[in-house]
Coordinates of C-alpha atoms and ligand atoms in Angstrom, one line a residue:
M21 CA -9.3 -10.0 5.8
H22 CA -7.6 -7.6 8.0
G23 CA -8.8 -5.0 6.1
H24 CA -12.2 -5.3 6.1
P25 CA -14.7 -6.1 9.3
A26 CA -12.8 -9.1 10.6
P27 CA -14.9 -12.1 9.0
P28 CA -16.1 -14.3 12.1
L29 CA -13.4 -16.6 14.0
R30 CA -11.5 -16.9 10.8
S31 CA -9.8 -13.4 10.4
G32 CA -8.2 -14.9 7.5
G33 CA -5.7 -12.3 5.0
C34 CA -2.1 -12.6 5.3
R35 CA -1.8 -14.2 8.4
R36 CA -4.8 -17.0 8.8
V37 CA -3.6 -19.2 6.4
G38 CA -4.7 -22.2 5.4
G39 CA -1.6 -24.1 4.8
S40 CA -0.3 -27.7 4.7
Q41 CA 1.7 -30.1 6.8
A42 CA 5.0 -28.4 8.4
H43 CA 7.8 -30.6 6.8
Q44 CA 10.1 -32.4 8.0
S45 CA 13.5 -30.7 6.8
G46 CA 13.1 -26.6 8.1
Q47 CA 16.8 -26.5 7.3
S48 CA 18.3 -23.5 6.9
S49 CA 19.7 -22.2 4.4
S50 CA 21.0 -19.0 3.3
A51 CA 17.6 -17.2 2.2
G52 CA 18.5 -19.1 -1.9
G53 CA 21.1 -18.0 -4.0
S54 CA 24.5 -18.7 -4.3
A55 CA 27.3 -15.7 -4.4
S56 CA 26.9 -15.6 -8.2
S57 CA 23.7 -14.9 -8.1
V58 CA 23.1 -12.6 -5.1
R59 CA 20.2 -10.1 -5.7
A60 CA 20.0 -7.1 -4.2
V61 CA 17.0 -4.8 -4.1
V62 CA 17.8 -0.9 -4.2
R63 CA 15.8 1.6 -3.1
V64 CA 17.4 4.9 -4.4
S65 CA 15.4 7.9 -3.1
C66 CA 15.2 11.0 -5.9
H67 CA 18.4 13.1 -5.1
Q68 CA 20.4 9.6 -5.6
S69 CA 19.9 9.6 -9.5
A70 CA 23.9 9.7 -9.6
F71 CA 24.2 6.6 -7.7
S72 CA 21.2 5.4 -9.8
R73 CA 23.3 5.9 -12.8
Q74 CA 26.3 4.1 -11.2
I75 CA 24.9 1.2 -10.3
L76 CA 23.3 0.6 -13.4
S77 CA 26.4 0.9 -15.5
T78 CA 28.4 -1.1 -13.5
R79 CA 29.1 -4.1 -15.6
Y80 CA 28.7 -6.6 -12.5
F81 CA 25.0 -6.1 -12.3
A82 CA 21.9 -7.3 -14.1
S83 CA 19.2 -4.8 -13.2
V84 CA 15.9 -4.2 -13.2
Q85 CA 14.3 -0.9 -12.2
Y86 CA 10.9 -0.3 -10.8
G87 CA 9.7 2.7 -9.3
D88 CA 12.5 3.9 -6.9
W89 CA 13.5 0.3 -6.3
V90 CA 16.4 -1.2 -8.8
I91 CA 16.6 -5.1 -7.9
L92 CA 20.3 -6.3 -8.9
R93 CA 21.6 -9.4 -9.8
G94 CA 25.2 -10.5 -9.1
V95 CA 26.5 -8.1 -6.3
S96 CA 29.8 -8.0 -5.2
K97 CA 30.5 -9.2 -1.5
N98 CA 32.5 -6.1 -1.7
L99 CA 30.0 -3.8 -2.1
V100 CA 27.4 -5.5 0.3
E101 CA 30.0 -4.5 2.9
N102 CA 30.7 -0.8 1.3
T103 CA 27.8 0.6 0.2
P104 CA 25.6 1.8 3.3
R105 CA 28.8 4.0 3.8
V106 CA 29.2 5.3 0.5
V107 CA 25.8 6.4 -0.2
E108 CA 23.3 8.4 2.1
Q109 CA 20.0 8.7 1.8
T110 CA 19.4 4.8 0.3
T111 CA 17.6 2.0 1.0
I112 CA 19.6 -0.7 0.7
C113 CA 18.1 -4.5 1.1
F114 CA 20.2 -7.5 -0.4
V115 CA 17.8 -10.2 -0.2
S116 CA 19.7 -12.8 -1.5
S117 CA 23.0 -13.5 0.8
R118 CA 23.7 -13.8 3.8
H119 CA 24.4 -10.0 5.0
F120 CA 22.0 -7.6 4.1
C121 CA 22.3 -3.6 4.7
I122 CA 19.2 -1.4 5.0
S123 CA 20.0 2.1 5.4
K124 CA 16.8 4.2 5.4
R125 CA 17.6 7.3 3.9
G126 CA 20.9 7.7 5.8
T127 CA 19.2 7.8 9.4
Q128 CA 19.7 3.8 10.3
S129 CA 21.5 1.4 9.7
V130 CA 20.7 -2.2 10.7
N131 CA 22.4 -5.6 9.4
I132 CA 19.5 -7.7 8.4
E133 CA 19.6 -11.5 7.2
F134 CA 16.4 -13.0 5.1
R135 CA 16.2 -16.8 5.5
P136 CA 13.3 -19.5 6.1
V137 CA 13.1 -20.3 9.8
R138 CA 14.6 -23.7 11.3
E139 CA 11.4 -26.2 12.6
E140 CA 12.8 -25.1 15.9
E141 CA 11.9 -21.5 15.3
V142 CA 8.9 -21.9 14.3
D143 CA 6.7 -20.8 17.1
D144 CA 9.2 -17.8 17.5
F145 CA 8.1 -17.0 14.0
I146 CA 4.2 -17.4 15.2
R147 CA 4.8 -15.3 17.9
A148 CA 6.2 -12.4 16.2
E149 CA 3.6 -12.7 13.5
S150 CA 1.2 -12.1 16.1
R151 CA 2.8 -9.7 17.3
G152 CA 3.0 -8.1 14.0
F153 CA -0.7 -7.7 14.2
G154 CA -1.1 -6.3 17.8
R155 CA -1.8 -9.9 19.5
N156 CA -0.1 -11.9 21.6
A157 CA -0.2 -15.8 20.4
T158 CA -2.1 -17.9 22.8
D159 CA -1.7 -22.1 22.6
A160 CA -4.1 -22.2 20.2
Y161 CA -3.1 -19.8 18.3
L162 CA 0.6 -21.6 18.5
A163 CA -1.1 -24.7 17.6
H164 CA -3.2 -23.2 14.6
G165 CA 0.0 -22.0 13.2
N166 CA 2.0 -25.7 13.8
R167 CA 0.0 -27.3 11.9
L168 CA -0.4 -25.2 8.9
I169 CA 3.2 -22.9 8.2
E170 CA 5.7 -25.0 6.3
A171 CA 9.1 -24.1 7.6
D172 CA 11.2 -24.4 4.7
R173 CA 8.4 -22.2 2.7
T174 CA 8.9 -19.0 4.9
L175 CA 11.3 -16.0 4.6
A176 CA 11.9 -14.2 7.9
A177 CA 14.0 -11.4 8.3
F178 CA 16.2 -11.4 11.2
E179 CA 18.3 -8.8 13.0
G180 CA 21.0 -10.7 14.6
K181 CA 18.9 -13.4 16.4
R182 CA 16.0 -11.1 16.8
L183 CA 13.0 -12.1 14.4
V184 CA 12.0 -8.7 12.7
G185 CA 9.7 -9.8 9.9
T186 CA 7.9 -13.1 8.7
S187 CA 6.5 -14.5 5.7
T188 CA 5.4 -17.8 3.9
S189 CA 4.2 -19.0 0.7
H190 CA 1.9 -22.0 1.3
T191 CA 1.5 -25.1 -1.4
L192 CA -1.5 -25.0 -3.5
K193 CA -2.9 -25.4 -6.6
M194 CA -5.5 -22.9 -8.2
T195 CA -7.9 -23.8 -10.7
V196 CA -8.3 -21.5 -13.8
P197 CA -10.6 -21.0 -16.4
G198 CA -10.9 -24.3 -18.6
G199 CA -10.4 -26.7 -15.2
A200 CA -6.6 -26.5 -15.0
A201 CA -5.4 -26.9 -11.5
V202 CA -2.1 -24.4 -11.7
P203 CA 0.5 -24.7 -8.6
T204 CA 0.2 -21.6 -6.3
G205 CA 2.4 -19.8 -3.9
G206 CA 0.0 -18.3 -1.3
I207 CA 1.7 -16.1 0.6
A208 CA 0.7 -15.7 3.6
W209 CA 2.0 -14.4 7.7
V210 CA 3.3 -11.1 6.2
T211 CA 4.4 -9.1 9.1
V212 CA 7.3 -6.5 9.8
Q213 CA 7.6 -5.8 13.6
P214 CA 6.1 -1.9 14.8
T215 CA 9.9 -1.1 15.8
H216 CA 11.2 -2.0 12.3
R217 CA 8.7 -0.7 9.5
R218 CA 9.3 1.2 6.4
R219 CA 13.0 0.5 6.4
G220 CA 12.3 -1.7 3.1
I221 CA 12.2 -5.1 4.9
N222 CA 9.0 -6.2 3.3
T223 CA 9.8 -5.1 0.3
G224 CA 13.1 -7.6 0.4
M225 CA 10.5 -10.6 1.6
M226 CA 8.4 -10.1 -1.0
V227 CA 10.5 -9.5 -3.9
Q228 CA 12.4 -12.8 -2.8
Q229 CA 9.0 -14.8 -2.1
L230 CA 8.6 -14.2 -5.9
H231 CA 11.8 -15.4 -7.3
R232 CA 11.8 -18.4 -4.8
I233 CA 8.6 -19.1 -5.8
H234 CA 9.4 -19.2 -9.4
E235 CA 12.3 -21.3 -8.7
R236 CA 9.7 -23.8 -7.9
G237 CA 8.0 -23.7 -10.6
E238 CA 4.8 -22.2 -9.3
P239 CA 3.6 -19.8 -12.2
L240 CA 1.4 -18.2 -9.6
A241 CA 1.1 -16.7 -6.5
A242 CA -2.0 -15.2 -4.4
L243 CA -2.9 -13.8 -1.3
W244 CA -5.5 -12.0 0.7
P245 CA -4.3 -8.9 1.7
S246 CA -4.9 -7.0 5.0
E247 CA -4.5 -3.5 3.0
S248 CA -5.0 -3.3 -0.3
A249 CA -2.2 -0.3 -1.1
I250 CA 0.5 -3.1 0.0
Y251 CA 0.9 -5.4 -3.1
G252 CA 0.2 -3.5 -6.1
R253 CA 3.7 -2.5 -6.4
F254 CA 4.7 -6.5 -6.3
G255 CA 3.1 -6.6 -9.5
Y256 CA -0.3 -8.4 -7.3
E257 CA -3.9 -7.1 -8.3
M258 CA -7.4 -7.9 -7.4
A259 CA -8.9 -10.8 -9.3
A260 CA -11.4 -12.6 -7.3
F261 CA -14.6 -11.2 -5.9
G262 CA -16.6 -11.8 -2.6
E263 CA -19.1 -10.2 -1.2
R264 CA -20.4 -9.9 2.8
W265 CA -24.2 -10.4 2.4
T266 CA -26.7 -9.9 5.1
V267 CA -30.6 -11.1 5.3
E268 CA -33.1 -9.8 7.3
R269 CA -35.2 -13.4 7.9
Q270 CA -38.1 -11.4 8.3
R271 CA -37.8 -10.7 4.5
S272 CA -36.3 -13.6 3.7
A273 CA -39.1 -15.0 1.7
L274 CA -38.3 -16.9 -1.9
T275 CA -40.3 -16.4 -4.7
H276 CA -37.9 -18.4 -7.0
S277 CA -36.1 -21.8 -5.8
P278 CA -35.2 -25.7 -7.2
E279 CA -37.3 -28.2 -6.2
E280 CA -35.5 -30.1 -3.5
Q281 CA -35.8 -33.7 -2.7
G282 CA -32.8 -34.4 -0.6
Q283 CA -32.4 -33.2 3.2
T284 CA -30.4 -31.4 5.3
S285 CA -28.7 -32.6 8.8
F286 CA -26.7 -32.3 11.3
V287 CA -22.9 -33.5 11.2
D288 CA -20.4 -33.8 13.7
S289 CA -17.1 -31.9 13.5
W290 CA -15.4 -35.3 12.8
E291 CA -17.9 -36.3 10.3
A292 CA -17.6 -33.0 8.7
R293 CA -13.4 -33.9 8.5
G294 CA -15.0 -37.3 6.7
I295 CA -17.5 -35.4 4.6
F296 CA -16.6 -32.0 3.2
P297 CA -13.7 -32.1 0.9
D298 CA -15.7 -34.2 -1.2
V299 CA -17.9 -31.6 -2.2
Y300 CA -15.2 -28.9 -1.6
Q301 CA -13.6 -30.8 -4.3
R302 CA -16.0 -31.0 -6.8
V303 CA -16.0 -27.3 -6.5
F304 CA -12.9 -26.6 -6.9
S305 CA -12.9 -28.5 -9.8
V306 CA -15.3 -26.2 -12.0
R307 CA -14.8 -22.4 -10.4
S308 CA -12.0 -21.0 -11.1
G309 CA -10.1 -18.9 -7.9
M310 CA -10.7 -21.8 -5.9
V311 CA -7.2 -22.8 -4.0
T312 CA -7.0 -26.8 -2.7
R313 CA -7.5 -27.1 1.0
N314 CA -4.5 -29.8 2.1
D315 CA -5.1 -32.2 4.6
A316 CA -3.3 -29.9 7.7
A317 CA -5.8 -26.8 6.6
W318 CA -8.9 -29.4 7.0
D319 CA -7.7 -30.4 10.2
D320 CA -7.6 -26.6 10.9
E321 CA -10.4 -25.4 9.5
L322 CA -12.7 -28.5 11.6
S323 CA -10.5 -28.4 14.7
G324 CA -13.2 -26.2 16.4
A325 CA -12.0 -22.6 17.2
P326 CA -8.2 -21.1 16.3
Q327 CA -8.9 -18.1 18.0
G328 CA -10.9 -19.9 21.7
R329 CA -13.8 -19.5 20.4
S330 CA -15.9 -22.0 22.5
V331 CA -16.6 -25.1 20.0
A332 CA -19.9 -25.5 21.4
E333 CA -21.1 -22.6 19.3
I334 CA -20.1 -24.0 15.9
F335 CA -22.6 -26.0 13.8
Y336 CA -21.9 -27.8 10.8
V337 CA -25.2 -29.0 8.5
V338 CA -25.0 -31.0 5.2
Y339 CA -27.7 -31.4 2.4
E340 CA -27.9 -35.0 1.1
L341 CA -29.5 -36.7 -1.5
D342 CA -29.6 -40.4 -3.0
G343 CA -26.8 -41.1 -0.6
R344 CA -24.7 -38.5 -1.5
V345 CA -23.5 -35.2 0.0
D346 CA -24.0 -31.9 -2.4
G347 CA -23.5 -29.0 -0.1
Y348 CA -22.4 -28.0 3.7
V349 CA -22.6 -25.0 6.0
K350 CA -20.1 -24.1 8.6
Y351 CA -22.0 -21.5 11.0
R352 CA -22.6 -20.4 14.3
I353 CA -25.2 -18.3 16.1
D354 CA -24.4 -15.1 18.0
R355 CA -27.6 -14.6 20.0
S356 CA -26.1 -11.1 21.6
Q357 CA -26.4 -9.4 18.1
S358 CA -29.5 -11.6 17.0
R359 CA -27.9 -13.6 14.1
L360 CA -26.2 -16.4 12.4
I361 CA -22.8 -16.1 10.9
I362 CA -22.0 -18.5 8.1
F363 CA -18.9 -19.3 8.2
E364 CA -18.3 -21.5 4.5
L365 CA -21.6 -22.6 2.5
V366 CA -20.2 -24.8 -0.2
T367 CA -22.8 -26.5 -2.7
A368 CA -21.6 -28.4 -5.3
T369 CA -25.4 -28.3 -6.5
D370 CA -27.9 -25.6 -7.1
E371 CA -30.7 -27.4 -5.1
A372 CA -27.9 -27.8 -2.6
H373 CA -27.5 -24.5 -2.4
A374 CA -31.3 -23.3 -2.1
A375 CA -32.0 -25.9 0.6
L376 CA -28.6 -24.5 2.5
W377 CA -29.9 -21.1 2.5
K378 CA -33.2 -22.0 2.9
F379 CA -32.3 -23.7 6.6
C380 CA -29.9 -20.3 8.0
M381 CA -32.6 -18.3 7.0
G382 CA -35.2 -20.7 9.0
V383 CA -33.4 -20.9 12.2
D384 CA -35.7 -19.3 14.7
L385 CA -35.3 -16.6 17.5
L386 CA -32.7 -14.4 15.3
D387 CA -33.1 -11.2 13.3
T388 CA -30.6 -12.0 10.5
V389 CA -28.1 -14.4 8.5
E390 CA -24.6 -13.2 7.3
G391 CA -22.6 -14.5 5.1
N392 CA -19.2 -13.7 4.2
N393 CA -16.8 -14.2 1.3
R394 CA -20.2 -15.3 -1.1
P395 CA -19.5 -15.3 -4.8
V396 CA -20.4 -12.4 -6.7
D397 CA -23.0 -14.6 -8.5
D398 CA -24.3 -16.3 -5.6
P399 CA -27.9 -17.2 -7.0
L400 CA -29.9 -16.4 -4.2
L401 CA -29.9 -12.7 -5.2
W402 CA -32.5 -14.2 -8.0
M403 CA -34.2 -16.0 -5.6
L404 CA -35.4 -13.9 -2.9
A405 CA -39.0 -12.2 -2.8
D406 CA -37.3 -8.8 -1.6
P407 CA -33.6 -8.7 -3.0
Q408 CA -33.8 -5.1 -1.8
R409 CA -33.9 -5.9 1.7
L410 CA -30.1 -7.6 0.6
R411 CA -27.7 -6.2 2.3
R412 CA -24.1 -6.4 -0.1
E413 CA -20.8 -5.4 0.9
S414 CA -18.4 -6.2 -2.0
Q415 CA -14.7 -7.4 -0.6
D416 CA -11.6 -7.4 -3.2
A417 CA -10.9 -11.0 -1.7
L418 CA -8.0 -12.5 -3.9
W419 CA -5.5 -10.8 -5.2
L420 CA -3.2 -12.7 -7.8
R421 CA 0.3 -12.2 -9.2
L422 CA 1.0 -13.9 -12.3
V423 CA 4.9 -15.5 -11.7
D424 CA 5.4 -16.9 -15.0
A425 CA 2.8 -15.2 -17.4
P426 CA 3.5 -16.9 -20.6
V427 CA 3.0 -20.5 -18.8
V428 CA -0.4 -19.4 -17.0
L429 CA -1.5 -17.5 -20.2
A430 CA -1.2 -20.8 -22.3
Q431 CA -2.7 -22.9 -19.1
R432 CA -6.1 -21.3 -19.3
R433 CA -8.8 -21.8 -22.0
Y434 CA -10.4 -19.3 -23.7
A435 CA -14.2 -18.7 -24.5
K436 CA -13.7 -17.2 -28.0
E437 CA -10.8 -18.1 -30.7
G438 CA -8.2 -15.1 -31.2
K439 CA -4.9 -14.4 -31.5
L440 CA -3.1 -11.0 -30.0
V441 CA 0.2 -10.0 -29.2
I442 CA 0.2 -8.4 -25.5
E443 CA 3.3 -6.5 -24.5
I444 CA 4.1 -7.1 -20.5
Q445 CA 6.1 -4.6 -18.3
D446 CA 7.0 -6.6 -15.3
S447 CA 10.3 -4.5 -13.2
I448 CA 10.1 -7.7 -10.7
C449 CA 10.3 -10.7 -12.5
P450 CA 12.2 -9.7 -15.8
W451 CA 11.5 -13.1 -17.5
N452 CA 7.8 -11.6 -17.8
N453 CA 8.8 -8.3 -19.7
G454 CA 8.3 -8.5 -23.5
R455 CA 5.8 -9.5 -26.3
F456 CA 4.1 -12.7 -26.0
Q457 CA 1.6 -13.9 -28.9
L458 CA -1.4 -15.4 -27.4
D459 CA -3.3 -18.1 -29.4
G460 CA -5.8 -19.4 -27.7
G461 CA -9.2 -21.0 -27.7
L462 CA -12.1 -23.5 -26.3
D463 CA -9.7 -26.3 -26.7
G464 CA -5.9 -25.0 -25.8
A465 CA -3.5 -22.2 -25.7
Q466 CA 0.0 -21.8 -26.3
C467 CA 1.6 -18.3 -25.6
R468 CA 5.5 -17.7 -27.2
P469 CA 7.9 -14.6 -27.4
T470 CA 7.5 -12.5 -30.6
S471 CA 9.1 -10.3 -32.2
A472 CA 5.9 -9.1 -34.0
S473 CA 4.4 -5.6 -33.4
A474 CA 2.4 -5.6 -30.1
D475 CA -1.8 -5.1 -29.6
L476 CA -2.0 -4.2 -26.6
S477 CA 0.5 -3.2 -23.6
L478 CA -0.1 -3.8 -19.8
S479 CA 1.8 -4.3 -16.6
V480 CA 2.0 -7.9 -15.5
A481 CA -0.7 -6.6 -12.2
D482 CA -3.1 -5.6 -14.9
L483 CA -2.8 -8.5 -17.1
A484 CA -3.6 -10.2 -13.5
S485 CA -6.8 -8.6 -12.5
G486 CA -9.1 -10.0 -15.5
Y487 CA -6.8 -13.3 -15.6
L488 CA -9.6 -15.8 -13.8
G489 CA -12.4 -13.4 -15.4
A490 CA -13.5 -11.6 -12.8
T491 CA -13.2 -7.8 -15.1
G492 CA -12.7 -7.3 -18.4
Y493 CA -9.7 -5.4 -19.7
S494 CA -11.8 -3.0 -21.1
A495 CA -13.0 -1.1 -17.6
L496 CA -9.0 -0.7 -17.1
Q497 CA -8.5 0.4 -20.2
R498 CA -11.1 3.0 -19.2
A499 CA -9.2 3.8 -15.8
S500 CA -6.2 4.4 -18.7
R501 CA -4.3 1.3 -17.2
I502 CA -3.8 0.2 -20.7
Q503 CA -2.8 0.5 -23.9
E504 CA -4.3 -0.7 -27.1
H505 CA -2.4 -0.7 -30.4
S506 CA -4.6 -2.0 -32.4
V507 CA -8.2 -1.5 -32.9
G508 CA -10.6 -3.9 -31.2
A509 CA -7.5 -5.8 -29.4
I510 CA -9.1 -5.6 -25.9
K511 CA -12.5 -5.7 -27.1
L512 CA -11.2 -9.3 -28.5
M513 CA -9.2 -9.3 -25.4
D514 CA -12.4 -9.5 -23.2
E515 CA -14.1 -12.2 -25.5
M516 CA -11.4 -14.5 -24.9
F517 CA -11.0 -14.0 -21.5
A518 CA -14.7 -13.9 -20.2
T519 CA -15.8 -17.0 -18.5
D520 CA -19.5 -18.4 -17.5
L521 CA -18.7 -18.7 -13.6
K522 CA -17.2 -15.8 -11.9
P523 CA -14.2 -16.9 -10.2
W524 CA -14.9 -17.5 -6.3
C525 CA -12.0 -18.4 -4.0
A526 CA -13.8 -20.1 -0.5
H527 CA -10.6 -20.8 1.2
D528 CA -9.2 -17.9 3.3
F529 CA -5.3 -18.7 3.8
Ligands
LIG86 C1 2.3 -3.8 5.8 C2 3.9 -4.3 6.0 C3 4.0 -5.7 6.3 C4 5.0 -3.7 5.7 O1 5.7 -4.0 6.4 P1 7.6 -2.5 6.1 O2 8.8 -3.3 6.2 O3 7.0 -1.4 6.6 O4 7.2 -2.2 4.0 P2 8.3 -1.3 3.2 O5 8.9 -0.7 3.9 O6 9.0 -2.3 2.5 O7 7.0 -0.8 2.8 C5 7.1 -0.4 1.5 C6 6.4 0.3 1.0 O8 5.4 -0.2 0.7 C7 4.2 1.2 1.9 N1 3.5 0.2 2.7 C8 3.9 -0.4 3.7 N2 2.6 -0.7 4.3 C9 1.7 -0.1 4.3 C10 0.3 0.1 4.3 N3 -0.4 -0.8 5.4 N4 -1.0 0.6 3.2 C11 0.0 1.2 2.4 N5 1.2 1.4 2.6 C12 1.9 0.4 2.9 C13 5.4 1.9 2.5 O9 4.9 3.4 3.1 C14 6.4 1.9 1.5 O10 6.0 2.9 0.1 P3 6.9 4.1 0.1 O11 8.1 3.5 0.5 O12 6.7 4.6 -0.7 O13 6.3 5.1 1.1 C15 3.7 -3.9 7.8 O14 3.8 -2.3 8.0 C16 3.2 -4.8 8.9 O15 3.7 -5.8 9.2 N6 1.9 -4.4 9.0 C17 0.9 -5.0 9.8 C18 0.3 -6.3 9.4 C19 0.1 -6.6 8.2 O16 -0.5 -5.4 7.7 N7 0.2 -7.8 7.3 C20 0.3 -7.5 5.9 C21 -0.9 -8.6 5.9 S1 -1.3 -9.2 4.3

């Protein structure tokens, strides 16, 4: 993740993606939407309330307001062409027609077109994204991007022929409590060129990405943000945490540990390609927050070194019992800082977990073992003789967006039978607005619109924070983020949404 000290090798976040094969079509469309369904995001500065009233009262627009942004539907071409001249001090960003007009507080006026890139533009897209993060794209990085980017799922911003904003969503599925694998748009590769920032370009891309994900029938969106301040305004919230762990090898004795009967062995990367996906899949099926990693992402993951690091530095070890591999670790040695760095340690049994940690902590001539993005309930803490010497740094990891809230509420299972009327506020995806009756338990759930009075009210982002079970809603209530209307409603919600395992996402896409 970009906002944290970069994890080794994969720097992750919105820019290092685990995507999928490039799609065949790459056909450029006008970023979705016919003339009759043109949408716009209009940011109305505080002294533009007269304009805001005018827009909102115009019969052509179905509009939704969030903060000082207004999303409009059914905008006429006439308005697209004339508004920037008429209205000063206003940022206007039309996100679904071929012509977009942005005017930042009357100081600049540019025409921006938002659309997917064509196959032949993918290299430019990768170069622009790399520049957005302050680097020039190497050949290895271009190859990495080409493996992962699905051209028809990109949404880029163009000023004339110049690419000034990049974003994409990957085709993923996410495990939710109860085990359902829910189609998810994995947002990544988000940048706006430093020459074009703070003009609403990213806002335009993010709002339209959500609408496009909804049109694809994917009820969830997720991302790994570089900075936490960017995505809350679009309804995303922290939903699965990870921890960066540093273990001092001299203090790594274990007092408790499952008995091991299998063995650890090294494998080559091509062998790992045949073995690791199976173990990953076993964990995917039981741990909420895990997302699918398709063939292209596995190829990329095991291709060696997307950032030019020597393949010679990377090692793959598996734990095998009775002919079955139950866990793997991918790591590298950093001699200069005397540490072993775990990229990924994924285990389907407690025995494999203990064996692979012991293996890593047993590698000689090093001072520390570092594990990035460990699950918050990794049992190693309870196995160590000297747990105080384990350094833990919390990371916000995966952010979740309930694109279709009632649909995803019905798709998870609940730890306790319960019935709640939840009032959801969502200013970007208007179909989520309103009161819904959730009727859920261990065996299934239903969630339907209702006119009954609400037991509690919360924003769609607040709802996302506890959806996978990472946190109790009572914590958000104490932070004054949720209103309870019926006494005990939030307590019941906490009991219903609780999970045995904490959510964890091993794949930083
Ligand atoms: C983050 C980024 C994409 C934002 O693009 P942008 O077009 O400038 O964003 P917008 O103009 O739509 O900004 C909308 C709002 O988000 C805020 N915002 C944008 N980037 C922010 C950041 N990094 N931290 C905090 N707030 C941010 C803006 O301040 C603005 O809010 P305001 O109008 O209340 O001031 C761009 O700054 C960028 O490319 N950064 C480097 C790459 C990066 O971090 N990408 C995200 C990867 S997850």
